[in-house]
PDB file of C-alpha atoms and ligand atoms in Angstrom:
ATOM      1  CA  MET A 848       0.152  -0.062   0.182  1.00 71.00           C
ATOM      2  CA  SER A 849       1.403   3.530  -1.030  1.00 74.00           C
ATOM      3  CA  MET A 850       0.206   6.753   0.813  1.00 76.00           C
ATOM      4  CA  ARG A 851       1.418   8.657  -2.222  1.00 72.00           C
ATOM      5  CA  ASN A 852      -1.836   9.164  -3.948  1.00 77.00           C
ATOM      6  CA  VAL A 853      -3.667  10.239  -1.140  1.00 78.00           C
ATOM      7  CA  THR A 854      -4.541  14.133  -1.025  1.00 78.00           C
ATOM      8  CA  ARG A 855      -3.363  15.791   2.694  1.00 72.00           C
ATOM      9  CA  LEU A 856      -5.268  18.887   3.826  1.00 74.00           C
ATOM     10  CA  GLU A 857      -3.372  21.615   5.394  1.00 68.00           C
ATOM     11  CA  ALA A 858      -3.178  20.995   8.976  1.00 69.00           C
ATOM     12  CA  ALA A 859      -3.302  24.767  10.294  1.00 71.00           C
ATOM     13  CA  PRO A 860      -6.707  25.840  11.151  1.00 73.00           C
ATOM     14  CA  GLN A 861      -8.557  27.510   8.318  1.00 70.00           C
ATOM     15  CA  ALA A 862     -11.422  30.032   8.556  1.00 64.00           C
ATOM     16  CA  LEU A 863     -13.755  29.817   5.710  1.00 60.00           C
ATOM     17  CA  SER A 864     -16.588  32.503   6.994  1.00 58.00           C
ATOM     18  CA  ASN A 865     -16.841  35.034   9.256  1.00 59.00           C
ATOM     19  CA  THR A 866     -16.874  32.725  12.315  1.00 79.00           C
ATOM     20  CA  LEU A 867     -16.487  29.082  11.150  1.00 89.00           C
ATOM     21  CA  ILE A 868     -12.958  27.468  12.115  1.00 94.00           C
ATOM     22  CA  VAL A 869     -11.564  24.161  10.711  1.00 96.00           C
ATOM     23  CA  LYS A 870      -9.015  22.308  12.679  1.00 97.00           C
ATOM     24  CA  PRO A 871      -8.106  19.198  10.801  1.00 97.00           C
ATOM     25  CA  ILE A 872      -7.608  16.087  13.281  1.00 97.00           C
ATOM     26  CA  THR A 873      -5.373  14.080  10.673  1.00 97.00           C
ATOM     27  CA  PRO A 874      -3.951  15.390   6.933  1.00 96.00           C
ATOM     28  CA  VAL A 875      -6.488  12.392   5.727  1.00 97.00           C
ATOM     29  CA  ILE A 876      -9.795  12.639   7.490  1.00 98.00           C
ATOM     30  CA  GLY A 877     -11.455  14.373  10.006  1.00 98.00           C
ATOM     31  CA  ALA A 878     -12.006  18.096  11.360  1.00 98.00           C
ATOM     32  CA  GLU A 879     -13.259  20.042  14.503  1.00 98.00           C
ATOM     33  CA  ILE A 880     -15.466  22.942  13.613  1.00 97.00           C
ATOM     34  CA  GLU A 881     -15.230  25.816  15.750  1.00 96.00           C
ATOM     35  CA  GLY A 882     -17.293  28.974  15.677  1.00 92.00           C
ATOM     36  CA  VAL A 883     -20.741  27.429  14.543  1.00 93.00           C
ATOM     37  CA  ASP A 884     -24.065  27.236  16.447  1.00 91.00           C
ATOM     38  CA  LEU A 885     -25.910  24.820  14.214  1.00 94.00           C
ATOM     39  CA  GLU A 886     -29.385  26.151  15.504  1.00 92.00           C
ATOM     40  CA  ASN A 887     -28.636  29.797  13.972  1.00 89.00           C
ATOM     41  CA  LEU A 888     -27.523  29.236  10.698  1.00 91.00           C
ATOM     42  CA  ASP A 889     -26.923  31.514   8.049  1.00 92.00           C
ATOM     43  CA  ASP A 890     -26.608  30.292   4.092  1.00 93.00           C
ATOM     44  CA  ALA A 891     -22.674  31.194   3.796  1.00 92.00           C
ATOM     45  CA  THR A 892     -21.650  29.523   7.074  1.00 93.00           C
ATOM     46  CA  PHE A 893     -24.009  26.224   5.691  1.00 95.00           C
ATOM     47  CA  GLU A 894     -22.030  26.394   2.456  1.00 95.00           C
ATOM     48  CA  ALA A 895     -18.485  26.527   4.215  1.00 94.00           C
ATOM     49  CA  ILE A 896     -19.786  23.456   6.054  1.00 96.00           C
ATOM     50  CA  ARG A 897     -20.481  21.521   2.929  1.00 96.00           C
ATOM     51  CA  LYS A 898     -17.172  22.347   1.962  1.00 95.00           C
ATOM     52  CA  ALA A 899     -15.514  21.348   4.797  1.00 96.00           C
ATOM     53  CA  SER A 900     -17.487  17.968   4.748  1.00 98.00           C
ATOM     54  CA  LEU A 901     -16.119  17.650   0.966  1.00 97.00           C
ATOM     55  CA  ASP A 902     -12.597  18.199   1.987  1.00 96.00           C
ATOM     56  CA  HIS A 903     -12.681  16.358   5.437  1.00 98.00           C
ATOM     57  CA  HIS A 904     -15.461  13.766   5.368  1.00 98.00           C
ATOM     58  CA  VAL A 905     -16.035  13.540   8.964  1.00 98.00           C
ATOM     59  CA  LEU A 906     -16.963  16.845  10.968  1.00 98.00           C
ATOM     60  CA  VAL A 907     -17.019  17.353  14.898  1.00 98.00           C
ATOM     61  CA  PHE A 908     -19.207  20.305  16.574  1.00 98.00           C
ATOM     62  CA  ARG A 909     -19.058  20.401  20.215  1.00 97.00           C
ATOM     63  CA  ASN A 910     -21.171  22.269  22.540  1.00 96.00           C
ATOM     64  CA  GLN A 911     -24.347  22.029  20.569  1.00 96.00           C
ATOM     65  CA  MET A 912     -27.281  22.056  23.160  1.00 94.00           C
ATOM     66  CA  ILE A 913     -29.638  22.186  20.120  1.00 95.00           C
ATOM     67  CA  SER A 914     -33.245  21.017  19.752  1.00 95.00           C
ATOM     68  CA  LEU A 915     -34.227  18.187  17.900  1.00 94.00           C
ATOM     69  CA  ALA A 916     -36.181  20.338  15.239  1.00 95.00           C
ATOM     70  CA  ALA A 917     -32.780  22.154  14.790  1.00 96.00           C
ATOM     71  CA  HIS A 918     -30.726  18.996  14.600  1.00 97.00           C
ATOM     72  CA  LYS A 919     -33.269  17.447  11.809  1.00 97.00           C
ATOM     73  CA  ALA A 920     -33.410  21.051  10.177  1.00 97.00           C
ATOM     74  CA  PHE A 921     -29.785  21.007   9.771  1.00 97.00           C
ATOM     75  CA  ALA A 922     -29.707  17.426   8.174  1.00 98.00           C
ATOM     76  CA  ARG A 923     -32.361  19.014   5.926  1.00 97.00           C
ATOM     77  CA  ARG A 924     -30.431  21.516   4.356  1.00 97.00           C
ATOM     78  CA  PHE A 925     -28.336  18.505   2.691  1.00 97.00           C
ATOM     79  CA  GLY A 926     -31.646  16.798   1.566  1.00 97.00           C
ATOM     80  CA  VAL A 927     -34.407  14.727   2.397  1.00 97.00           C
ATOM     81  CA  LEU A 928     -34.413  12.544   5.699  1.00 97.00           C
ATOM     82  CA  HIS A 929     -33.955   9.012   5.632  1.00 96.00           C
ATOM     83  CA  MET A 930     -35.852   6.510   7.370  1.00 94.00           C
ATOM     84  CA  HIS A 931     -33.471   3.564   8.897  1.00 93.00           C
ATOM     85  CA  PRO A 932     -35.228   0.396   7.844  1.00 90.00           C
ATOM     86  CA  TRP A 933     -36.098  -0.553  11.427  1.00 91.00           C
ATOM     87  CA  ASN A 934     -38.256   2.426  11.449  1.00 88.00           C
ATOM     88  CA  ARG A 935     -39.904   1.388   8.389  1.00 84.00           C
ATOM     89  CA  SER A 936     -40.751  -2.107   9.764  1.00 78.00           C
ATOM     90  CA  ASP A 937     -41.781  -1.196  13.474  1.00 73.00           C
ATOM     91  CA  PRO A 938     -43.002   2.575  13.009  1.00 69.00           C
ATOM     92  CA  LYS A 939     -41.611   4.855  15.478  1.00 68.00           C
ATOM     93  CA  SER A 940     -43.147   7.987  16.823  1.00 74.00           C
ATOM     94  CA  ASP A 941     -40.556   9.975  15.031  1.00 89.00           C
ATOM     95  CA  PRO A 942     -39.292   7.456  12.174  1.00 90.00           C
ATOM     96  CA  GLU A 943     -36.537  10.126  10.786  1.00 93.00           C
ATOM     97  CA  ILE A 944     -34.666   9.449  14.240  1.00 94.00           C
ATOM     98  CA  LEU A 945     -32.897   6.696  15.136  1.00 94.00           C
ATOM     99  CA  GLU A 946     -31.879   6.380  18.952  1.00 94.00           C
ATOM    100  CA  ILE A 947     -28.530   5.340  19.520  1.00 96.00           C
ATOM    101  CA  LYS A 948     -28.308   3.814  23.018  1.00 96.00           C
ATOM    102  CA  ALA A 949     -26.398   1.402  25.149  1.00 97.00           C
ATOM    103  CA  ASP A 950     -26.129   0.220  28.492  1.00 97.00           C
ATOM    104  CA  ALA A 951     -25.751  -2.616  30.955  1.00 97.00           C
ATOM    105  CA  ASN A 952     -28.545  -4.456  29.351  1.00 96.00           C
ATOM    106  CA  SER A 953     -27.334  -4.490  25.908  1.00 96.00           C
ATOM    107  CA  ALA A 954     -26.348  -7.442  23.656  1.00 94.00           C
ATOM    108  CA  HIS A 955     -25.085  -5.195  21.003  1.00 94.00           C
ATOM    109  CA  VAL A 956     -24.512  -1.690  20.403  1.00 95.00           C
ATOM    110  CA  ASN A 957     -25.018   0.069  17.086  1.00 94.00           C
ATOM    111  CA  GLY A 958     -21.954   0.291  14.579  1.00 95.00           C
ATOM    112  CA  GLU A 959     -20.288  -2.450  16.506  1.00 95.00           C
ATOM    113  CA  ASP A 960     -17.996  -3.344  13.798  1.00 96.00           C
ATOM    114  CA  TRP A 961     -17.040  -1.256  10.703  1.00 98.00           C
ATOM    115  CA  HIS A 962     -19.716  -0.233   8.062  1.00 98.00           C
ATOM    116  CA  THR A 963     -21.364   2.522   5.999  1.00 98.00           C
ATOM    117  CA  ASP A 964     -24.523   3.115   7.115  1.00 98.00           C
ATOM    118  CA  VAL A 965     -27.734   1.278   5.481  1.00 98.00           C
ATOM    119  CA  SER A 966     -25.675   0.390   2.341  1.00 98.00           C
ATOM    120  CA  CYS A 967     -28.423  -2.288   1.684  1.00 98.00           C
ATOM    121  CA  ASP A 968     -30.564   0.804   0.560  1.00 97.00           C
ATOM    122  CA  GLU A 969     -31.262   1.495  -3.182  1.00 96.00           C
ATOM    123  CA  ARG A 970     -29.930   4.823  -2.314  1.00 97.00           C
ATOM    124  CA  PRO A 971     -28.112   4.438   0.915  1.00 97.00           C
ATOM    125  CA  PRO A 972     -27.447   7.778   3.052  1.00 98.00           C
ATOM    126  CA  MET A 973     -25.238  10.664   1.883  1.00 98.00           C
ATOM    127  CA  GLY A 974     -24.441  11.207   5.432  1.00 98.00           C
ATOM    128  CA  SER A 975     -25.936  10.856   9.176  1.00 98.00           C
ATOM    129  CA  MET A 976     -25.601  13.112  11.892  1.00 98.00           C
ATOM    130  CA  LEU A 977     -25.277  11.794  15.304  1.00 98.00           C
ATOM    131  CA  LEU A 978     -25.678  14.177  18.680  1.00 98.00           C
ATOM    132  CA  LEU A 979     -24.502  12.306  21.825  1.00 98.00           C
ATOM    133  CA  LYS A 980     -26.420  13.776  24.818  1.00 97.00           C
ATOM    134  CA  THR A 981     -24.995  10.859  27.491  1.00 97.00           C
ATOM    135  CA  THR A 982     -21.337   9.748  27.281  1.00 98.00           C
ATOM    136  CA  PRO A 983     -19.758   7.285  29.303  1.00 97.00           C
ATOM    137  CA  GLU A 984     -19.661   8.315  33.163  1.00 96.00           C
ATOM    138  CA  GLY A 985     -15.925   8.937  33.829  1.00 94.00           C
ATOM    139  CA  GLY A 986     -15.362  10.522  30.752  1.00 91.00           C
ATOM    140  CA  THR A 987     -13.703   7.811  28.444  1.00 95.00           C
ATOM    141  CA  GLY A 988     -14.839   5.181  26.197  1.00 97.00           C
ATOM    142  CA  GLY A 989     -17.385   5.265  23.865  1.00 98.00           C
ATOM    143  CA  ASP A 990     -15.405   6.696  21.071  1.00 98.00           C
ATOM    144  CA  THR A 991     -16.212   6.221  17.085  1.00 98.00           C
ATOM    145  CA  MET A 992     -13.226   5.269  14.276  1.00 98.00           C
ATOM    146  CA  PHE A 993     -13.693   6.741  11.350  1.00 98.00           C
ATOM    147  CA  ALA A 994     -11.958   5.681   7.689  1.00 98.00           C
ATOM    148  CA  SER A 995     -11.720   7.463   4.591  1.00 98.00           C
ATOM    149  CA  THR A 996     -13.010   5.192   1.740  1.00 98.00           C
ATOM    150  CA  VAL A 997     -11.830   7.756  -0.674  1.00 98.00           C
ATOM    151  CA  ALA A 998      -7.842   7.497   0.940  1.00 98.00           C
ATOM    152  CA  ALA A 999      -8.740   3.429   0.594  1.00 98.00           C
ATOM    153  CA  TYR A1000      -9.132   3.625  -2.690  1.00 98.00           C
ATOM    154  CA  ASP A1001      -6.518   5.958  -3.695  1.00 97.00           C
ATOM    155  CA  THR A1002      -3.746   3.617  -1.795  1.00 97.00           C
ATOM    156  CA  LEU A1003      -4.761   0.607  -3.920  1.00 97.00           C
ATOM    157  CA  SER A1004      -2.135  -0.519  -6.689  1.00 97.00           C
ATOM    158  CA  GLY A1005      -2.992   0.420 -10.099  1.00 97.00           C
ATOM    159  CA  PRO A1006      -3.657  -3.277 -11.090  1.00 97.00           C
ATOM    160  CA  MET A1007      -6.177  -3.594  -8.097  1.00 98.00           C
ATOM    161  CA  LYS A1008      -7.982  -0.303  -8.857  1.00 97.00           C
ATOM    162  CA  ALA A1009      -8.484  -1.646 -12.983  1.00 97.00           C
ATOM    163  CA  PHE A1010      -9.638  -4.780 -11.614  1.00 97.00           C
ATOM    164  CA  LEU A1011     -12.272  -3.572  -9.167  1.00 98.00           C
ATOM    165  CA  GLY A1012     -13.438  -0.840 -11.772  1.00 95.00           C
ATOM    166  CA  GLY A1013     -15.728  -2.842 -13.436  1.00 91.00           C
ATOM    167  CA  LEU A1014     -17.712  -5.053 -10.778  1.00 97.00           C
ATOM    168  CA  THR A1015     -20.842  -4.779  -8.641  1.00 97.00           C
ATOM    169  CA  ALA A1016     -21.363  -6.109  -5.246  1.00 98.00           C
ATOM    170  CA  VAL A1017     -24.735  -7.162  -3.025  1.00 98.00           C
ATOM    171  CA  HIS A1018     -25.501  -5.540  -0.054  1.00 98.00           C
ATOM    172  CA  GLU A1019     -28.064  -6.871   2.191  1.00 98.00           C
ATOM    173  CA  GLY A1020     -29.446  -5.913   5.394  1.00 97.00           C
ATOM    174  CA  HIS A1021     -30.504  -9.290   6.323  1.00 97.00           C
ATOM    175  CA  LYS A1022     -26.741  -9.766   6.884  1.00 96.00           C
ATOM    176  CA  LEU A1023     -26.545  -7.614   9.768  1.00 96.00           C
ATOM    177  CA  TYR A1024     -30.217  -7.106  11.164  1.00 95.00           C
ATOM    178  CA  THR A1025     -30.970 -10.995  11.119  1.00 96.00           C
ATOM    179  CA  ASP A1026     -27.575 -12.955  10.959  1.00 95.00           C
ATOM    180  CA  ARG A1027     -25.798 -10.984  13.773  1.00 95.00           C
ATOM    181  CA  TYR A1028     -28.946  -8.972  15.883  1.00 94.00           C
ATOM    182  CA  GLU A1029     -31.265 -11.415  15.612  1.00 94.00           C
ATOM    183  CA  MET A1030     -34.297  -9.373  14.481  1.00 93.00           C
ATOM    184  CA  THR A1031     -37.385 -10.560  12.639  1.00 93.00           C
ATOM    185  CA  PRO A1032     -37.167  -9.842   9.022  1.00 94.00           C
ATOM    186  CA  PRO A1033     -40.359  -7.540   8.126  1.00 92.00           C
ATOM    187  CA  PRO A1034     -42.676  -8.755   5.707  1.00 91.00           C
ATOM    188  CA  GLY A1035     -41.057  -8.392   2.284  1.00 92.00           C
ATOM    189  CA  GLY A1036     -37.457  -8.905   4.156  1.00 95.00           C
ATOM    190  CA  TRP A1037     -35.033  -6.329   4.480  1.00 96.00           C
ATOM    191  CA  PRO A1038     -33.645  -3.793   2.171  1.00 97.00           C
ATOM    192  CA  LYS A1039     -31.114  -5.293  -0.636  1.00 97.00           C
ATOM    193  CA  ALA A1040     -29.209  -4.019  -3.565  1.00 97.00           C
ATOM    194  CA  VAL A1041     -26.549  -4.057  -5.962  1.00 97.00           C
ATOM    195  CA  HIS A1042     -24.049  -1.125  -6.309  1.00 97.00           C
ATOM    196  CA  PRO A1043     -20.875  -0.407  -7.886  1.00 97.00           C
ATOM    197  CA  VAL A1044     -17.362  -1.462  -5.802  1.00 98.00           C
ATOM    198  CA  ILE A1045     -15.935   1.853  -7.225  1.00 97.00           C
ATOM    199  CA  THR A1046     -18.069   4.648  -6.987  1.00 96.00           C
ATOM    200  CA  THR A1047     -17.869   8.378  -6.619  1.00 95.00           C
ATOM    201  CA  VAL A1048     -18.520  11.273  -4.239  1.00 96.00           C
ATOM    202  CA  PRO A1049     -20.663  12.849  -6.957  1.00 94.00           C
ATOM    203  CA  GLU A1050     -20.072  16.790  -5.776  1.00 95.00           C
ATOM    204  CA  THR A1051     -16.182  16.094  -6.028  1.00 95.00           C
ATOM    205  CA  GLY A1052     -15.865  12.910  -8.694  1.00 95.00           C
ATOM    206  CA  ARG A1053     -13.621  11.447  -5.806  1.00 96.00           C
ATOM    207  CA  LYS A1054     -13.267   8.169  -6.281  1.00 97.00           C
ATOM    208  CA  VAL A1055     -14.620   5.634  -3.148  1.00 97.00           C
ATOM    209  CA  LEU A1056     -14.311   1.785  -2.551  1.00 98.00           C
ATOM    210  CA  PHE A1057     -17.662   0.969  -1.458  1.00 98.00           C
ATOM    211  CA  VAL A1058     -17.830  -2.580   0.268  1.00 98.00           C
ATOM    212  CA  ASN A1059     -18.491  -2.749   3.851  1.00 98.00           C
ATOM    213  CA  ARG A1060     -18.162  -5.765   6.367  1.00 97.00           C
ATOM    214  CA  PHE A1061     -21.862  -5.059   7.643  1.00 97.00           C
ATOM    215  CA  PHE A1062     -23.707  -5.365   4.955  1.00 98.00           C
ATOM    216  CA  THR A1063     -21.682  -6.599   1.984  1.00 98.00           C
ATOM    217  CA  THR A1064     -22.275 -10.211   1.102  1.00 98.00           C
ATOM    218  CA  ARG A1065     -20.880 -11.076  -2.501  1.00 98.00           C
ATOM    219  CA  ILE A1066     -19.311  -9.535  -5.754  1.00 98.00           C
ATOM    220  CA  VAL A1067     -21.442 -10.353  -8.033  1.00 98.00           C
ATOM    221  CA  GLU A1068     -19.142 -11.015 -10.959  1.00 98.00           C
ATOM    222  CA  LEU A1069     -16.838 -13.427  -9.181  1.00 98.00           C
ATOM    223  CA  ASP A1070     -17.336 -16.713  -8.074  1.00 98.00           C
ATOM    224  CA  ARG A1071     -18.121 -17.045  -4.363  1.00 98.00           C
ATOM    225  CA  HIS A1072     -14.606 -18.265  -3.053  1.00 98.00           C
ATOM    226  CA  GLU A1073     -13.176 -15.751  -5.087  1.00 98.00           C
ATOM    227  CA  SER A1074     -15.530 -12.847  -3.879  1.00 98.00           C
ATOM    228  CA  ASP A1075     -15.138 -14.086   0.012  1.00 98.00           C
ATOM    229  CA  ALA A1076     -11.025 -13.307  -0.597  1.00 98.00           C
ATOM    230  CA  VAL A1077     -11.134 -10.575  -2.434  1.00 98.00           C
ATOM    231  CA  LEU A1078     -14.087  -8.782   0.089  1.00 98.00           C
ATOM    232  CA  GLU A1079     -11.860  -9.740   3.008  1.00 98.00           C
ATOM    233  CA  MET A1080      -8.853  -8.344   1.756  1.00 98.00           C
ATOM    234  CA  LEU A1081     -10.586  -4.577   0.783  1.00 98.00           C
ATOM    235  CA  TRP A1082     -12.438  -4.864   4.328  1.00 98.00           C
ATOM    236  CA  ARG A1083      -8.788  -5.205   6.114  1.00 98.00           C
ATOM    237  CA  HIS A1084      -7.246  -2.475   3.869  1.00 98.00           C
ATOM    238  CA  ILE A1085     -10.048  -0.303   5.323  1.00 98.00           C
ATOM    239  CA  GLU A1086     -10.180  -1.695   8.626  1.00 97.00           C
ATOM    240  CA  SER A1087      -6.473  -2.156   9.374  1.00 96.00           C
ATOM    241  CA  THR A1088      -4.674   0.763   7.530  1.00 96.00           C
ATOM    242  CA  MET A1089      -4.235   3.537  10.535  1.00 97.00           C
ATOM    243  CA  GLU A1090      -3.301   6.349   7.902  1.00 96.00           C
ATOM    244  CA  LEU A1091      -6.614   6.023   6.316  1.00 97.00           C
ATOM    245  CA  GLN A1092      -8.691   6.806   9.750  1.00 98.00           C
ATOM    246  CA  CYS A1093      -9.210   9.216  12.886  1.00 98.00           C
ATOM    247  CA  ARG A1094     -10.901   8.482  16.484  1.00 98.00           C
ATOM    248  CA  ILE A1095     -13.476  10.843  17.599  1.00 98.00           C
ATOM    249  CA  ARG A1096     -14.026  11.192  21.392  1.00 98.00           C
ATOM    250  CA  TRP A1097     -17.296  12.451  22.119  1.00 98.00           C
ATOM    251  CA  GLU A1098     -18.424  14.734  25.062  1.00 97.00           C
ATOM    252  CA  PRO A1099     -22.219  15.296  25.909  1.00 97.00           C
ATOM    253  CA  ASN A1100     -23.903  17.391  23.313  1.00 97.00           C
ATOM    254  CA  THR A1101     -21.065  16.607  20.506  1.00 98.00           C
ATOM    255  CA  LEU A1102     -22.805  16.279  17.114  1.00 98.00           C
ATOM    256  CA  VAL A1103     -20.666  14.860  14.217  1.00 98.00           C
ATOM    257  CA  PHE A1104     -21.806  14.558  10.610  1.00 98.00           C
ATOM    258  CA  TRP A1105     -20.010  12.095   8.479  1.00 98.00           C
ATOM    259  CA  ASP A1106     -20.061  11.792   4.666  1.00 98.00           C
ATOM    260  CA  ASN A1107     -21.614   8.273   4.373  1.00 98.00           C
ATOM    261  CA  ARG A1108     -20.440   7.798   0.482  1.00 97.00           C
ATOM    262  CA  ALA A1109     -16.536   8.557   1.973  1.00 98.00           C
ATOM    263  CA  THR A1110     -16.027   6.796   4.920  1.00 98.00           C
ATOM    264  CA  GLN A1111     -16.753   3.940   7.144  1.00 98.00           C
ATOM    265  CA  HIS A1112     -17.130   4.075  10.909  1.00 98.00           C
ATOM    266  CA  ARG A1113     -17.024   1.477  13.858  1.00 98.00           C
ATOM    267  CA  ALA A1114     -18.304   2.141  17.399  1.00 98.00           C
ATOM    268  CA  VAL A1115     -16.074   1.235  20.045  1.00 98.00           C
ATOM    269  CA  TRP A1116     -17.589  -0.737  22.905  1.00 98.00           C
ATOM    270  CA  ASP A1117     -15.249  -0.128  25.711  1.00 97.00           C
ATOM    271  CA  TYR A1118     -17.705   1.196  28.327  1.00 97.00           C
ATOM    272  CA  PHE A1119     -20.140  -1.411  29.125  1.00 97.00           C
ATOM    273  CA  PRO A1120     -21.970  -1.753  31.400  1.00 97.00           C
ATOM    274  CA  LYS A1121     -22.111   1.882  31.257  1.00 97.00           C
ATOM    275  CA  ALA A1122     -24.461   4.263  29.515  1.00 97.00           C
ATOM    276  CA  ARG A1123     -23.979   6.014  26.202  1.00 98.00           C
ATOM    277  CA  ASN A1124     -26.951   7.840  24.073  1.00 97.00           C
ATOM    278  CA  GLY A1125     -27.855   9.983  21.472  1.00 97.00           C
ATOM    279  CA  GLN A1126     -30.150  10.304  18.399  1.00 97.00           C
ATOM    280  CA  ARG A1127     -28.966   9.847  14.423  1.00 97.00           C
ATOM    281  CA  VAL A1128     -30.270  11.779  11.611  1.00 97.00           C
ATOM    282  CA  SER A1129     -29.621  10.668   8.121  1.00 98.00           C
ATOM    283  CA  ILE A1130     -29.909  12.188   4.959  1.00 98.00           C
ATOM    284  CA  ILE A1131     -31.132  10.218   1.490  1.00 97.00           C
ATOM    285  CA  GLY A1132     -28.312  10.016  -1.048  1.00 96.00           C
ATOM    286  CA  GLU A1133     -28.151   9.486  -5.187  1.00 92.00           C
ATOM    287  CA  ARG A1134     -28.346   6.144  -6.446  1.00 90.00           C
ATOM    288  CA  LEU A1135     -24.343   5.007  -6.799  1.00 89.00           C
ATOM    289  CA  ILE A1136     -23.006   5.246 -10.033  1.00 82.00           C
ATOM    290  CA  ALA A1137     -20.225   2.724 -11.457  1.00 78.00           C
ATOM    291  CA  ARG A1138     -16.638   4.500 -11.804  1.00 66.00           C
ATOM    292  CA  THR A1139     -14.110   2.128 -13.782  1.00 59.00           C
TER     293      THR A1139
HETATM  294  C1  LIG B1948     -23.660   4.451  14.056  1.00 81.73           C
HETATM  295  O1  LIG B1948     -24.112   5.211  13.513  1.00 81.73           O
HETATM  296  O2  LIG B1948     -22.902   3.149  13.649  1.00 81.73           O
HETATM  297  C2  LIG B1948     -23.139   4.412  15.511  1.00 81.73           C
HETATM  298  C3  LIG B1948     -21.961   5.282  15.823  1.00 81.73           C
HETATM  299  C4  LIG B1948     -21.728   5.656  17.303  1.00 81.73           C
HETATM  300  O3  LIG B1948     -22.690   5.323  17.950  1.00 81.73           O
HETATM  301  O4  LIG B1948     -20.626   5.995  17.426  1.00 81.73           O
END
C-alpha cells in the first residue's frame, strides 16, 4: 500500500466564513469545526460547512445544545431525511430519528463493526449526523473510529483499481439485522441492493471503495470463493490501515456529521456496562454510479 496518491489537507486551522474555523484532525480525514451554532446557521456558514465536509468527510461540532427540530433542520439542508429500515418495519413516533443507546442491558451496540450506514438501501444515506447526549460516566470510552474510503481507493495499486473498476457487489440488510442482531425480518424482507464496488462522491468526482463488512455479501461477477477472498482483503485494507483513519472522542452535546459515501465507521464498545446515548439523523443519497 502506498500513501503517495492520497490527498492531504492543510493542518493549520482555516477560517472559511466570518466565524467558522476548521481544525483538521489528521491530514487525511476529520476536522473539528469551531465558531458555529447549528441552531442559527446562515447560508454562507452552511456552504462553508458543506465545503469542509467534502474536504474532510467527518466534521465534529462541540457544545451543540440544540433541539431535535434544529438537528433535523440542519440535516434537511443537505437533503431529504432518511428513514432507517427498523423504523420502516416498526413505526416509531419519529421515524426520521434513529436512537443510539447502550447500557448494562445491551447485547450489541449500533455500529459495533466497520460499516457504511444502511448500504443495503437502493439509495443509501449520503450522510449521517449523530448527537450524543450521554457519554460514558467517568469521561472516557465510547469513541468512534472513522476511515476514509476515498483514501482507501487512492492507496490501492493500479492493477487492483483496474480489476475492481467494472465490478458490482450485493449489500443485504439480512446479514446485519437478522444474522448478527437476530431481528425478525419484516414482511417482504430487509432491503437489498447492488452497488458498484468503485463509485464516486458526486460533488467532487473522487473515487470511493464501496464495500463494507456489515452489509456486503458478495461481488456479483466473481465465484463465491473469489468474492470472499477479495472482500476480506478490501475490508482489512480499510479497517487496518491507520493512515486512513481518525478517532473521535465524544462529550455530551457533540454532534458529528459524516459523509457516508466517503467513509466507514465503527463504534468502540469499551464502556460496558455504562450508558451512552443520543440520536442519529441521516440524509438520503443519490443512486451510486459505477466508475472504472
Ligand atoms: C452508528 O451510527 O453506526 C453508531 C456510531 C456511534 O455510536 O458512534
